[in-house]
């Protein structure tokens, strides 16, 4: 019964005198789960602490994932360079030529790096680290709840994520290396341990980690949905919810409907690996020998199961970023979000359509062309709600009174990246064009721009904006802007040229191109990309230094509502305790975007009653 | 107080979470059965009749659901004796279901239809085993409830107790209906 304690206690507790709870002892700060260090920081059930746990764990993984990309970029940009200096870190993965002493990255390890980079960034950083952080932080604060529906499940969600991480981390140190067959884990590489080194124990641990990861996502997601639907404060109707909350809601719904499907594929993979079934195997030759007892399966079936998650997954990643950006842009442009309802319906539209487009990842898998056409149609339709959102962000900023700071700049950068990457999606969405572009660097450029970098920008924007909510301090603004401009330029420098490489036919996931004469012309381009990637990496280190420095030494937050926000998280005290509000939970009377709508007031917060005869803004 | 009354949930958060979990499980099994249909559409697929045990087990799990349904009525009447009696009847039938499923697998193996005989048998074992695992989850919940029951903690209904019973039984009815769906699915597919 622990999980509903706070609300129940609150219900029966005497009302504090002035309603703001200054000075009288209050009952939710010292709730019984926060008595010792361990309860407070490790096994905390406070959604704000869990949010920070997700964030910091996500940052840990981001560093690892990014460092991996730097190493494989070295190989791509400077294939002839001597990498023996990496040997102390990577050991046997650097092949050292005994004669010349020159070290090169082993091809197997290159594939392992690419695979782990994708898995880590997609799942651990941009799913858990992004949605886990901000859903946890903002859902209770913005809808007016003391905590999640089930703080216990919430805590478990974090610890399952942690466990998944530990397992994946262990797999990095296996003798045979981590899984190396790509983040999508297609069979047969994933289904046959004898197929490659990475397919051995590395893949077993990969599957185990991902199953725990799914458990974590489901526990978290169920909680988010349940909290949003059932625990909103009085007056917080669905159409008064900030767009962040709408985005988190749909993110969780997408996860709930799609993660179980990929899990079924994972179980079938496990059986193929361990019990000798052949769900995904047919006519396989390993080292020239036919596997005559593994017949009758269908590898394409796995692709369907994977992409039924995989496409919603990309929206699971980008929707929370979209929610954060909507909020940050409106607050810093000092304008209501343009087209609130259109935004909500685009989120819903994206949610529905994202289940109808998965086979656009499979146009070259031998799909019936008629079926392909249906997927082309839906894929192009999903561009519509995406475009509506872009239009509304631009209209929000247009003519606004923009405050250019790290938070708002990263949001603007998000919009830029989302446009650039979305446009290439429309090319890829056409099966006829995709036949040419599939599995080239064009796809790599597309999804890093639209999802990878864009979602990171949304996340950065959120971190700069809500840092005071998390830590009661601000991050350093100068470092923040260096981080922004540097990352924007280097990100475009890395992924812009990849479009050309892709159009020229350079395949993705290749260790080396030295046997392809035609690609020699891109040597310099590859070097430029690698250098930009290294600079980008160090800019993120700068961000991390700023982050941790600011937690302890940043400028202290003195105003409760520094940005002039209208939503409820700015009504809690600085450094709020477990339970968030000292007094009663505020009631909501209006939509969340009453900024610059009144002659005499710059903004009006959601908990302020409507004036006589006034109509609520959202309607 | 009026401010706070609204935060009282319209549906209990735990029940809501359970329903959400059920949605996830439905997606999980839909994926299996869709994969089954897709695979069955191509060549080299052997049909074989379901073992009789699967029909007996169906009766067992339906019986267990019925017993739990009636036992809850007795519980609400504060008729502790009938409640306990029916509860343990349901409990035994639940175990019988698992045993019969196992017997079904045994008799399939006895005629050479093992896990790797053909894709059709691989799928049958996969799906029925995944289902039995979900049933075992229900059994864990039943055991927890049974411990309280034996200690007499459920003799008089209170909202908290009713919630526990509701959660357990709702899940149990779900795995029951899920099995019915799977059985009908297998029968139609033959
Ligand atoms: C404008 C809407 C979009 C369209 C029409 C579109 C279309 C496509 C298509 C057709 C592919 C497959 C390319 C291939 O493998 O040959 C693709 C790949 C991909 N897209 Fe998009 N996309 C869109 C937006 C997005 C968004 C918003 C995200 C993420 C937030 C995203 C993430 C990805 C990812 C991760 C891949 C590659 C996965 C892989 O093969 O490893 N796309 N996109
Ligand atoms: Cu897609």
PDB file of N, CA and C and ligand atoms in Angstrom, chain A residues 307 310-312 314-315 357-358 360-361, ligand 2:
ATOM      1  N   UNK A 307      10.518  -4.251 -36.499  1.00  0.00           N
ATOM      2  CA  UNK A 307      10.147  -2.898 -36.925  1.00  0.00           C
ATOM      3  C   UNK A 307       8.765  -2.496 -36.466  1.00  0.00           C
ATOM      4  N   UNK A 310      10.249  -1.053 -33.914  1.00  0.00           N
ATOM      5  CA  UNK A 310      11.302  -0.130 -34.326  1.00  0.00           C
ATOM      6  C   UNK A 310      10.787   1.202 -34.802  1.00  0.00           C
ATOM      7  N   UNK A 311       9.752   1.213 -35.617  1.00  0.00           N
ATOM      8  CA  UNK A 311       9.298   2.532 -36.036  1.00  0.00           C
ATOM      9  C   UNK A 311       8.632   3.311 -34.914  1.00  0.00           C
ATOM     10  N   UNK A 312       7.657   2.732 -34.190  1.00  0.00           N
ATOM     11  CA  UNK A 312       7.155   3.483 -33.025  1.00  0.00           C
ATOM     12  C   UNK A 312       8.297   3.932 -32.103  1.00  0.00           C
ATOM     13  N   UNK A 314      11.177   5.037 -32.812  1.00  0.00           N
ATOM     14  CA  UNK A 314      11.791   6.316 -33.183  1.00  0.00           C
ATOM     15  C   UNK A 314      10.906   7.472 -32.728  1.00  0.00           C
ATOM     16  N   UNK A 315       9.599   7.252 -32.689  1.00  0.00           N
ATOM     17  CA  UNK A 315       8.729   8.305 -32.153  1.00  0.00           C
ATOM     18  C   UNK A 315       8.733   8.320 -30.637  1.00  0.00           C
ATOM     19  N   UNK A 357       3.506   2.078 -40.497  1.00  0.00           N
ATOM     20  CA  UNK A 357       4.549   2.414 -41.465  1.00  0.00           C
ATOM     21  C   UNK A 357       5.777   1.518 -41.356  1.00  0.00           C
ATOM     22  N   UNK A 358       5.735   0.514 -40.473  1.00  0.00           N
ATOM     23  CA  UNK A 358       6.993  -0.149 -40.147  1.00  0.00           C
ATOM     24  C   UNK A 358       7.705  -0.746 -41.352  1.00  0.00           C
ATOM     25  N   UNK A 360       8.385   0.355 -44.063  1.00  0.00           N
ATOM     26  CA  UNK A 360       9.260   1.199 -44.874  1.00  0.00           C
ATOM     27  C   UNK A 360      10.736   0.942 -44.556  1.00  0.00           C
ATOM     28  N   UNK A 361      10.986   0.168 -43.532  1.00  0.00           N
ATOM     29  CA  UNK A 361      12.367  -0.258 -43.268  1.00  0.00           C
ATOM     30  C   UNK A 361      12.704  -1.535 -44.027  1.00  0.00           C
TER      31      UNK A 361
HETATM   32 CU1  LIG C   2      10.440   4.136 -39.617  1.00  0.00          CU
END
